[in-house]
Coordinates of C-alpha atoms (C1' of nucleotides) in Angstrom, one line a residue:
Chain J
X1 CA -36.6 17.0 26.3
X2 CA -34.9 14.3 23.4
X3 CA -36.0 15.5 19.7
X4 CA -38.7 18.5 19.9
X5 CA -39.3 20.0 17.3
X6 CA -38.3 23.1 16.1
X7 CA -41.4 25.7 16.3
X8 CA -41.1 26.9 13.0
X9 CA -38.6 24.0 11.7
X10 CA -36.5 25.6 9.0
X11 CA -37.0 23.9 5.2
X12 CA -33.2 22.6 4.6
X13 CA -32.1 24.7 1.7
X14 CA -31.3 22.1 -1.6
X15 CA -30.8 22.5 -5.2
X16 CA -34.2 23.1 -6.1
X17 CA -35.1 25.0 -3.0
X18 CA -32.6 28.5 -4.6
X19 CA -33.8 27.4 -7.6
X20 CA -37.1 28.4 -7.5
X21 CA -36.3 31.1 -5.0
X22 CA -34.0 33.1 -8.0
X23 CA -37.2 32.3 -11.3
X24 CA -38.8 34.1 -8.7
X25 CA -36.8 36.5 -7.7
X26 CA -36.6 37.2 -11.7
X27 CA -39.8 37.5 -12.5
X28 CA -40.7 39.3 -10.1
X29 CA -38.3 42.1 -10.4
X30 CA -36.3 41.3 -13.6
X31 CA -32.8 39.7 -13.6
X32 CA -30.8 42.7 -12.5
X33 CA -32.3 42.2 -9.3
X34 CA -31.1 38.5 -8.5
X35 CA -28.2 38.4 -6.3
X36 CA -26.0 36.2 -4.6
X37 CA -26.9 38.1 -1.7
X38 CA -30.5 39.1 -2.4
X39 CA -31.1 35.6 -3.2
X40 CA -29.7 34.9 0.2
X41 CA -31.7 36.6 1.5
X42 CA -34.7 35.9 0.7
X43 CA -34.4 32.0 0.9
X44 CA -33.3 33.7 5.3
X45 CA -29.7 32.5 5.1
X46 CA -26.6 34.1 3.7
X47 CA -25.4 34.7 0.6
X48 CA -22.2 32.1 1.7
X49 CA -24.5 29.3 1.9
X50 CA -25.9 29.0 -1.7
X51 CA -22.4 27.9 -2.7
X52 CA -23.4 24.6 -0.5
X53 CA -26.1 24.2 -3.4
X54 CA -24.7 24.9 -6.5
X55 CA -21.4 26.3 -8.2
X56 CA -21.7 29.5 -8.4
X57 CA -24.5 32.3 -10.4
X58 CA -23.8 31.1 -13.7
X59 CA -24.6 27.6 -12.8
X60 CA -28.0 29.2 -10.8
X61 CA -28.4 31.2 -14.1
X62 CA -28.1 27.1 -15.6
X63 CA -30.6 26.2 -13.4
X64 CA -33.0 28.5 -14.3
X65 CA -33.0 28.3 -18.0
X66 CA -33.2 24.5 -17.9
X67 CA -36.4 25.0 -15.1
X68 CA -38.3 27.1 -17.6
X69 CA -37.6 25.0 -21.0
X70 CA -38.3 22.1 -18.8
X71 CA -41.6 23.4 -18.6
X72 CA -41.8 24.6 -22.3
X73 CA -41.1 20.9 -23.0
X74 CA -43.5 19.0 -20.1
X75 CA -45.8 22.0 -22.4
X76 CA -45.1 20.6 -25.2
X77 CA -45.4 17.2 -24.1
X78 CA -49.1 17.5 -24.0
X79 CA -49.6 18.5 -26.8
X80 CA -51.4 16.3 -29.4
X81 CA -50.6 16.7 -32.5
X82 CA -52.5 15.8 -36.2
X83 CA -50.9 13.7 -38.4
X84 CA -49.6 15.2 -42.0
X85 CA -49.5 18.3 -40.7
X86 CA -46.4 19.2 -39.4
X87 CA -46.8 23.0 -40.2
X88 CA -49.3 23.4 -38.2
X89 CA -47.8 20.8 -35.4
X90 CA -44.4 23.4 -34.8
X91 CA -46.6 26.4 -34.8
X92 CA -48.7 24.9 -32.0
X93 CA -45.2 24.2 -30.2
X94 CA -43.4 27.3 -30.7
X95 CA -46.4 29.1 -29.4
X96 CA -46.9 27.2 -26.6
X97 CA -43.2 27.9 -25.9
X98 CA -43.3 31.0 -26.1
X99 CA -46.7 31.5 -23.8
X100 CA -44.4 29.5 -20.9
X101 CA -42.0 32.4 -21.7
X102 CA -44.0 35.4 -21.8
X103 CA -44.3 34.1 -17.8
X104 CA -41.0 34.8 -17.1
X105 CA -39.8 37.6 -19.1
X106 CA -35.8 37.7 -18.0
X107 CA -35.8 34.0 -19.9
X108 CA -34.5 35.3 -23.4
X109 CA -32.5 37.3 -22.5
X110 CA -30.6 34.7 -20.3
X111 CA -30.8 32.0 -22.3
X112 CA -28.8 34.0 -25.3
X113 CA -26.1 34.8 -22.7
X114 CA -26.2 30.7 -22.4
X115 CA -23.8 29.6 -25.0
X116 CA -23.6 26.0 -23.7
X117 CA -26.6 23.1 -25.4
X118 CA -27.8 21.1 -21.9
X119 CA -30.3 19.1 -21.5
X120 CA -33.3 20.0 -21.3
X121 CA -33.2 22.3 -24.6
X122 CA -31.6 19.5 -26.9
X123 CA -34.7 17.0 -25.4
X124 CA -37.1 20.7 -27.2
X125 CA -34.7 20.6 -30.1
X126 CA -35.0 16.7 -29.9
X127 CA -37.9 16.4 -30.8
X128 CA -38.7 19.2 -33.3
X129 CA -36.7 17.9 -35.3
X130 CA -38.1 14.2 -35.2
X131 CA -41.6 16.8 -36.8
X132 CA -40.1 17.8 -39.3
X133 CA -38.1 14.6 -40.2
X134 CA -41.4 12.9 -39.9
X135 CA -42.5 15.2 -42.2
X136 CA -40.3 13.8 -45.1
X137 CA -37.9 16.8 -44.9
X138 CA -34.0 15.9 -45.8
X139 CA -31.1 16.5 -43.0
X140 CA -29.8 19.3 -45.0
X141 CA -33.5 21.3 -45.0
X142 CA -33.4 19.8 -41.3
X143 CA -30.3 22.1 -40.1
X144 CA -31.7 25.3 -42.6
X145 CA -34.6 24.9 -40.6
X146 CA -33.4 24.7 -37.1
X147 CA -30.5 27.8 -37.4
X148 CA -33.7 29.7 -40.3
X149 CA -36.0 29.2 -36.9
X150 CA -33.4 29.9 -34.0
X151 CA -34.2 31.2 -30.7
X152 CA -37.7 32.0 -32.1
X153 CA -38.0 27.8 -32.3
X154 CA -38.2 28.5 -28.4
X155 CA -40.9 30.8 -28.6
X156 CA -39.0 34.7 -29.0
X157 CA -37.2 36.9 -30.7
X158 CA -35.4 39.9 -29.3
X159 CA -36.6 42.9 -29.9
X160 CA -34.1 46.4 -30.5
X161 CA -36.4 48.2 -30.0
X162 CA -38.9 48.8 -27.4
X163 CA -42.3 50.3 -26.9
X164 CA -43.4 49.9 -23.7
X165 CA -42.6 53.0 -22.5
X166 CA -43.8 55.2 -25.7
X167 CA -45.0 58.7 -25.4
X168 CA -47.9 60.1 -25.6
X169 CA -50.1 60.4 -28.7
X170 CA -50.3 64.2 -29.3
X171 CA -46.2 64.5 -27.9
X172 CA -45.9 61.5 -30.5
X173 CA -47.0 63.4 -33.2
X174 CA -44.6 66.6 -32.3
X175 CA -42.0 63.7 -32.1
X176 CA -42.6 62.2 -35.1
X177 CA -43.4 65.8 -37.2
X178 CA -40.1 67.3 -36.1
X179 CA -38.5 63.9 -37.6
X180 CA -39.9 63.1 -40.8
X181 CA -37.3 65.6 -42.3
X182 CA -34.7 63.1 -41.4
X183 CA -36.2 60.1 -41.4
X184 CA -39.0 60.7 -44.1
X185 CA -39.8 57.1 -44.9
X186 CA -39.5 55.4 -40.6
X187 CA -42.0 58.6 -39.9
X188 CA -44.2 57.9 -42.6
X189 CA -44.8 54.3 -42.4
X190 CA -45.1 55.2 -38.0
X191 CA -47.6 57.5 -39.2
X192 CA -50.2 55.6 -41.1
X193 CA -49.8 52.4 -39.5
X194 CA -50.2 54.8 -36.3
X195 CA -53.7 56.3 -38.1
X196 CA -55.0 52.6 -39.3
X197 CA -55.2 51.9 -35.7
X198 CA -57.8 52.6 -32.6
X199 CA -55.4 51.4 -29.9
X200 CA -53.9 54.6 -27.5
X201 CA -51.7 51.8 -26.7
X202 CA -48.3 50.5 -28.3
X203 CA -48.1 50.5 -32.1
X204 CA -46.5 47.0 -32.0
X205 CA -48.4 44.1 -31.2
X206 CA -45.6 41.6 -30.2
X207 CA -47.9 38.8 -30.9
X208 CA -49.0 39.4 -33.6
X209 CA -45.7 39.9 -35.5
X210 CA -44.2 37.1 -34.1
X211 CA -47.0 34.8 -35.6
X212 CA -46.1 36.3 -39.1
X213 CA -42.5 35.8 -38.9
X214 CA -43.4 32.5 -37.9
X215 CA -46.0 32.1 -40.4
X216 CA -43.7 33.5 -43.1
X217 CA -40.1 31.0 -41.9
X218 CA -42.6 28.1 -41.9
X219 CA -44.2 28.6 -45.8
X220 CA -40.9 29.5 -46.9
X221 CA -39.7 25.9 -45.7
X222 CA -42.1 24.0 -46.5
X223 CA -42.0 25.1 -49.7
X224 CA -38.6 24.0 -50.1
X225 CA -40.1 20.4 -48.1
X226 CA -42.2 20.1 -51.4
X227 CA -39.8 21.5 -54.3
X228 CA -37.7 18.0 -52.9
Chain H
X1 CA 10.4 79.9 -20.8
X2 CA 6.8 81.6 -21.4
X3 CA 4.9 78.3 -23.6
X4 CA 7.5 76.0 -24.0
X5 CA 5.2 73.5 -25.8
X6 CA 5.1 69.9 -23.4
X7 CA 7.5 66.9 -25.2
X8 CA 5.0 64.3 -25.1
X9 CA 2.1 66.8 -25.6
X10 CA -0.6 65.3 -23.7
X11 CA -3.6 64.8 -26.7
X12 CA -7.2 66.2 -24.7
X13 CA -9.7 63.6 -23.3
X14 CA -12.7 64.0 -25.8
X15 CA -15.8 61.6 -26.1
X16 CA -14.9 60.8 -29.0
X17 CA -11.4 59.4 -28.0
X18 CA -12.7 57.8 -25.2
X19 CA -14.8 56.2 -27.2
X20 CA -12.7 54.8 -29.8
X21 CA -10.3 53.1 -27.3
X22 CA -13.2 51.2 -25.2
X23 CA -14.2 50.3 -28.9
X24 CA -10.6 48.8 -29.7
X25 CA -10.6 47.3 -25.9
X26 CA -13.9 45.4 -26.5
X27 CA -12.0 44.2 -30.0
X28 CA -9.7 42.8 -28.1
X29 CA -10.6 41.0 -24.9
X30 CA -15.0 41.0 -25.5
X31 CA -17.3 43.9 -23.6
X32 CA -16.6 41.9 -20.1
X33 CA -13.2 43.7 -20.5
X34 CA -14.3 46.8 -20.9
X35 CA -15.0 49.2 -17.2
X36 CA -14.6 52.7 -16.9
X37 CA -11.7 51.6 -14.3
X38 CA -9.4 49.6 -17.0
X39 CA -10.8 52.0 -19.9
X40 CA -9.1 55.3 -17.9
X41 CA -6.0 53.0 -17.2
X42 CA -5.7 52.8 -20.9
X43 CA -5.9 57.3 -21.2
X44 CA -3.2 57.2 -19.2
X45 CA -6.7 58.9 -17.4
X46 CA -8.2 57.9 -13.8
X47 CA -11.3 56.3 -13.9
X48 CA -12.9 59.2 -12.3
X49 CA -12.1 61.4 -15.6
X50 CA -14.2 59.7 -17.2
X51 CA -17.4 61.5 -16.0
X52 CA -16.6 64.4 -17.7
X53 CA -16.7 63.5 -21.1
X54 CA -19.9 61.2 -21.2
X55 CA -22.5 61.0 -18.6
X56 CA -21.7 57.6 -17.6
X57 CA -20.8 53.8 -18.7
X58 CA -24.6 53.2 -20.5
X59 CA -23.8 56.4 -22.4
X60 CA -20.6 54.6 -23.3
X61 CA -22.3 51.2 -25.2
X62 CA -24.6 53.6 -26.8
X63 CA -21.8 55.5 -28.2
X64 CA -19.9 52.4 -29.3
X65 CA -23.3 50.9 -31.1
X66 CA -23.9 54.3 -32.5
X67 CA -20.4 54.7 -33.5
X68 CA -20.8 51.0 -35.4
X69 CA -24.3 51.4 -36.8
X70 CA -22.2 54.6 -37.9
X71 CA -19.2 52.3 -39.5
X72 CA -22.0 50.2 -41.1
X73 CA -24.7 53.4 -42.9
X74 CA -21.2 54.5 -44.4
X75 CA -21.2 51.3 -46.0
X76 CA -24.4 50.8 -47.4
X77 CA -24.1 54.3 -48.4
X78 CA -21.8 53.3 -50.8
X79 CA -23.8 50.1 -52.4
X80 CA -25.0 51.0 -55.7
X81 CA -28.4 49.7 -56.0
X82 CA -29.7 47.3 -58.9
X83 CA -32.9 49.6 -59.7
X84 CA -36.3 47.1 -60.1
X85 CA -34.2 45.0 -57.5
X86 CA -35.0 45.3 -54.3
X87 CA -34.2 41.8 -53.1
X88 CA -30.8 41.9 -54.1
X89 CA -30.5 45.5 -52.8
X90 CA -31.8 44.5 -49.8
X91 CA -29.6 41.2 -48.7
X92 CA -26.1 43.1 -49.8
X93 CA -27.6 45.4 -47.4
X94 CA -27.6 43.3 -44.8
X95 CA -24.8 41.3 -46.2
X96 CA -22.3 44.4 -45.7
X97 CA -23.5 45.7 -42.4
X98 CA -23.2 41.6 -41.0
X99 CA -20.0 42.3 -43.2
X100 CA -19.2 45.6 -40.4
X101 CA -21.0 43.7 -37.7
X102 CA -17.8 40.3 -38.1
X103 CA -15.7 43.0 -37.2
X104 CA -16.7 44.5 -33.8
X105 CA -18.2 40.7 -32.2
X106 CA -19.4 42.2 -28.8
X107 CA -21.5 45.0 -30.7
X108 CA -24.7 42.6 -31.1
X109 CA -24.4 41.5 -27.5
X110 CA -24.2 45.6 -27.0
X111 CA -26.9 46.5 -29.7
X112 CA -29.2 43.8 -28.4
X113 CA -29.2 45.4 -24.4
X114 CA -30.3 49.0 -25.5
X115 CA -33.4 49.2 -26.1
X116 CA -33.7 52.7 -28.0
X117 CA -33.5 53.5 -31.1
X118 CA -30.8 56.6 -31.5
X119 CA -30.1 58.9 -34.5
X120 CA -28.0 55.9 -36.7
X121 CA -30.3 52.9 -36.1
X122 CA -33.2 55.2 -37.4
X123 CA -31.0 55.7 -40.1
X124 CA -30.2 52.6 -41.3
X125 CA -34.1 51.8 -40.9
X126 CA -35.8 55.2 -42.8
X127 CA -32.7 53.4 -45.7
X128 CA -34.5 49.8 -45.6
X129 CA -37.7 50.7 -45.2
X130 CA -37.5 53.7 -48.3
X131 CA -36.5 50.9 -49.7
X132 CA -39.5 48.2 -50.0
X133 CA -41.6 50.8 -50.2
X134 CA -40.4 51.8 -53.6
X135 CA -40.7 48.6 -54.1
X136 CA -44.6 48.5 -53.7
X137 CA -45.1 46.8 -50.0
X138 CA -47.8 48.3 -48.6
X139 CA -47.2 50.4 -45.2
X140 CA -49.1 47.0 -43.9
X141 CA -46.2 45.0 -45.4
X142 CA -43.3 46.9 -44.3
X143 CA -44.5 46.8 -41.2
X144 CA -44.6 43.6 -41.2
X145 CA -41.6 43.1 -42.2
X146 CA -39.1 45.1 -40.7
X147 CA -40.1 43.1 -37.7
X148 CA -39.7 39.8 -39.8
X149 CA -36.5 40.6 -40.2
X150 CA -35.5 42.5 -36.5
X151 CA -31.9 42.2 -36.3
X152 CA -30.8 40.5 -39.2
X153 CA -31.9 44.0 -41.1
X154 CA -29.0 45.3 -39.7
X155 CA -26.8 41.3 -40.2
X156 CA -27.0 38.9 -37.1
X157 CA -29.0 36.9 -35.1
X158 CA -27.8 35.6 -31.6
X159 CA -27.0 32.0 -31.6
X160 CA -28.4 29.4 -29.4
X161 CA -25.5 27.3 -28.8
X162 CA -21.5 27.9 -29.8
X163 CA -19.9 25.6 -31.0
X164 CA -16.3 27.8 -31.3
X165 CA -15.1 25.2 -28.4
X166 CA -16.3 22.3 -30.1
X167 CA -14.3 18.5 -29.6
X168 CA -12.5 16.8 -31.6
X169 CA -14.0 14.3 -33.6
X170 CA -13.3 10.9 -31.8
X171 CA -14.5 12.8 -28.7
X172 CA -17.3 14.1 -30.5
X173 CA -17.8 10.3 -32.6
X174 CA -18.6 8.9 -28.7
X175 CA -20.5 11.8 -27.0
X176 CA -23.1 10.6 -30.0
X177 CA -22.6 7.8 -29.7
X178 CA -23.5 7.8 -25.8
X179 CA -26.3 10.6 -26.6
X180 CA -27.9 8.6 -29.6
X181 CA -30.3 6.8 -26.7
X182 CA -31.9 10.5 -25.5
X183 CA -31.7 12.6 -28.6
X184 CA -31.9 10.5 -31.0
X185 CA -33.3 12.7 -34.6
X186 CA -30.5 15.7 -33.4
X187 CA -28.2 12.8 -32.9
X188 CA -29.2 11.4 -35.8
X189 CA -28.9 14.5 -37.7
X190 CA -25.8 15.7 -36.5
X191 CA -24.5 12.7 -37.5
X192 CA -24.8 12.1 -41.1
X193 CA -24.3 15.9 -41.5
X194 CA -20.7 15.8 -40.5
X195 CA -20.2 12.0 -41.7
X196 CA -20.9 15.0 -45.4
X197 CA -18.9 17.7 -44.5
X198 CA -15.2 17.2 -44.7
X199 CA -14.4 20.3 -43.1
X200 CA -12.8 19.7 -38.8
X201 CA -13.8 21.9 -37.7
X202 CA -17.9 23.2 -36.7
X203 CA -20.1 21.1 -38.4
X204 CA -22.2 25.3 -38.7
X205 CA -21.4 27.3 -41.2
X206 CA -22.9 30.5 -40.0
X207 CA -22.2 32.9 -43.0
X208 CA -23.9 30.4 -44.7
X209 CA -27.0 29.6 -42.5
X210 CA -27.9 33.1 -42.5
X211 CA -27.9 33.3 -45.7
X212 CA -30.5 30.8 -46.0
X213 CA -32.4 32.1 -43.1
X214 CA -31.7 35.7 -44.8
X215 CA -33.4 34.8 -48.9
X216 CA -35.5 32.4 -46.4
X217 CA -37.4 35.6 -45.3
X218 CA -36.7 38.0 -48.4
X219 CA -38.3 35.7 -51.3
X220 CA -41.1 35.3 -48.5
X221 CA -41.8 38.8 -48.5
X222 CA -41.6 38.8 -52.3
X223 CA -44.3 36.3 -52.9
X224 CA -45.6 38.5 -50.4
X225 CA -45.8 41.6 -52.5
X226 CA -46.7 40.3 -55.3
X227 CA -49.6 38.6 -53.9
X228 CA -50.6 41.9 -52.9
Chain F
dA1 C1' -12.9 73.4 -17.1
dC2 C1' -10.7 68.8 -16.4
dC3 C1' -8.4 66.0 -13.1
dT4 C1' -7.4 63.2 -8.6
dG5 C1' -7.9 60.5 -4.1
dA6 C1' -10.7 59.2 -0.8
dA7 C1' -15.3 57.6 -0.2
dC8 C1' -19.5 54.8 -0.1
dA9 C1' -22.5 51.6 -1.5
dC10 C1' -22.2 47.2 -4.6
dC11 C1' -21.2 42.5 -6.5
dG12 C1' -18.8 37.5 -7.1
dT13 C1' -16.5 34.6 -4.5
dT14 C1' -12.8 31.7 -0.7
dC15 C1' -12.1 30.3 3.6
dA16 C1' -10.7 29.5 8.2
dA17 C1' -13.9 29.1 11.9
dG18 C1' -17.6 27.9 13.8
dT19 C1' -22.1 24.5 15.0
Chain B
dA1 C1' -22.9 18.7 7.0
dC2 C1' -24.2 22.3 6.4
dC3 C1' -23.6 27.7 7.3
dT4 C1' -21.2 32.1 8.5
dG5 C1' -17.9 36.2 8.9
dA6 C1' -14.4 38.3 7.6
dA7 C1' -11.9 39.4 4.0
dC8 C1' -10.8 39.6 -1.1
dA9 C1' -10.5 41.8 -5.5
dC10 C1' -12.9 43.6 -8.3
dC11 C1' -17.7 47.1 -9.7
dG12 C1' -20.1 52.0 -11.0
dT13 C1' -20.3 56.5 -9.5
dT14 C1' -20.1 60.6 -6.2
dC15 C1' -18.1 64.3 -3.9
dA16 C1' -14.7 68.1 -2.3
dA17 C1' -10.2 68.5 -3.4
dG18 C1' -6.8 69.5 -5.7
dT19 C1' -4.3 73.2 -10.4

DNA sequence: ACCTGAACACCGTTCAAGT
DNA sequence: ACCTGAACACCGTTCAAGT
């Protein structure tokens, strides 16, 4: 008898495991799929047991964000930096951060709902600040730069319009025809753009638009740096 | 007898009144203070009665956003436009939009949570698109410009860090001292900036930072237009 | 036509009770 | 030390019943 091991020994619940399960849940079903009860269920435990390892749901969300930003920091720290070209260096960091966030679509929304900076975020921004300071940015310009980049520094911007469930091409054309009276400039733009493009899919390439705006800002900042 | 009017005749419930009450509630207590039950209570009615005038809570949120964007459209349509200077014209529109949103602090968050464009938003963007097209923007540059501005076109950007409940000056200095080892660049920046500034209040002026980023983007776009 | 009360199916969180 | 069951105080929403 004595200490015969259980046939399926229960892995002990830890904060780590809770957060990992929460991220998996959110990755798969979106953030609205994440409830304390569902999370407990996923871990084979009652929801109330979770409170032995996390303070509350906000603590879970904080932990999830920290894990994702930690993932970003891991990648960024391995990037080799071309010295003397801060624009390329910053660009690489930011696009790397973006690639991580694309795997966690819920992360931007949760990130924006947290108002306090946590250690991993401080670390990320400390690195970016160091980069531009080394490139000769004044303290003031550095400060403005961080605000101008905002969430874009971490690789995301909230889109105001989601074209993921857009109309078919024919339905779209009919819709535009009807709307051209009220919104002539908008409809004109959409029609011309979708005409140029052969793709049946959405007419906005988020990656292209993100990079366009990023380059616009980085170029502007470089101009201000050079002007002194 | 007959139709003697009630001493306090009840104003009939309408969608309009429901939305107005919802906005008042959110302006005063934040968006988390808005529940269907609280809203009914405010209107002297059971929560369930609201469903005779709005489809559901999402419909309420949609209506609230439309009302605010409508307010923006009203102001923007009255602005006189200096012809031939699209940068100034766009700047005025956007800062006007911002001034409206500052009176409805809940609006940015709700705006971002809506993924479908509604009539007032389409109208706002149609106007902005018309403005830059008239200034000689190509269709492609116009499209990029709208994405680059993003929510900034409507006068807001989500800040990643809220310094509204910041530490006192002394506490801040001690905190920075402790953190300078881990985040040397960040701490260095904050220390230098707060040293330059006499204000005891938060060290970031949101309005200044918003305008800096806006001008950076507008100038970049103007450069691309001119290069053309 | 509009409003209500009761009910349903969910939340996050507490607390005393179990082992 | 950790987990549980019951309970509390909230949600949004439905539906049959009232007037």
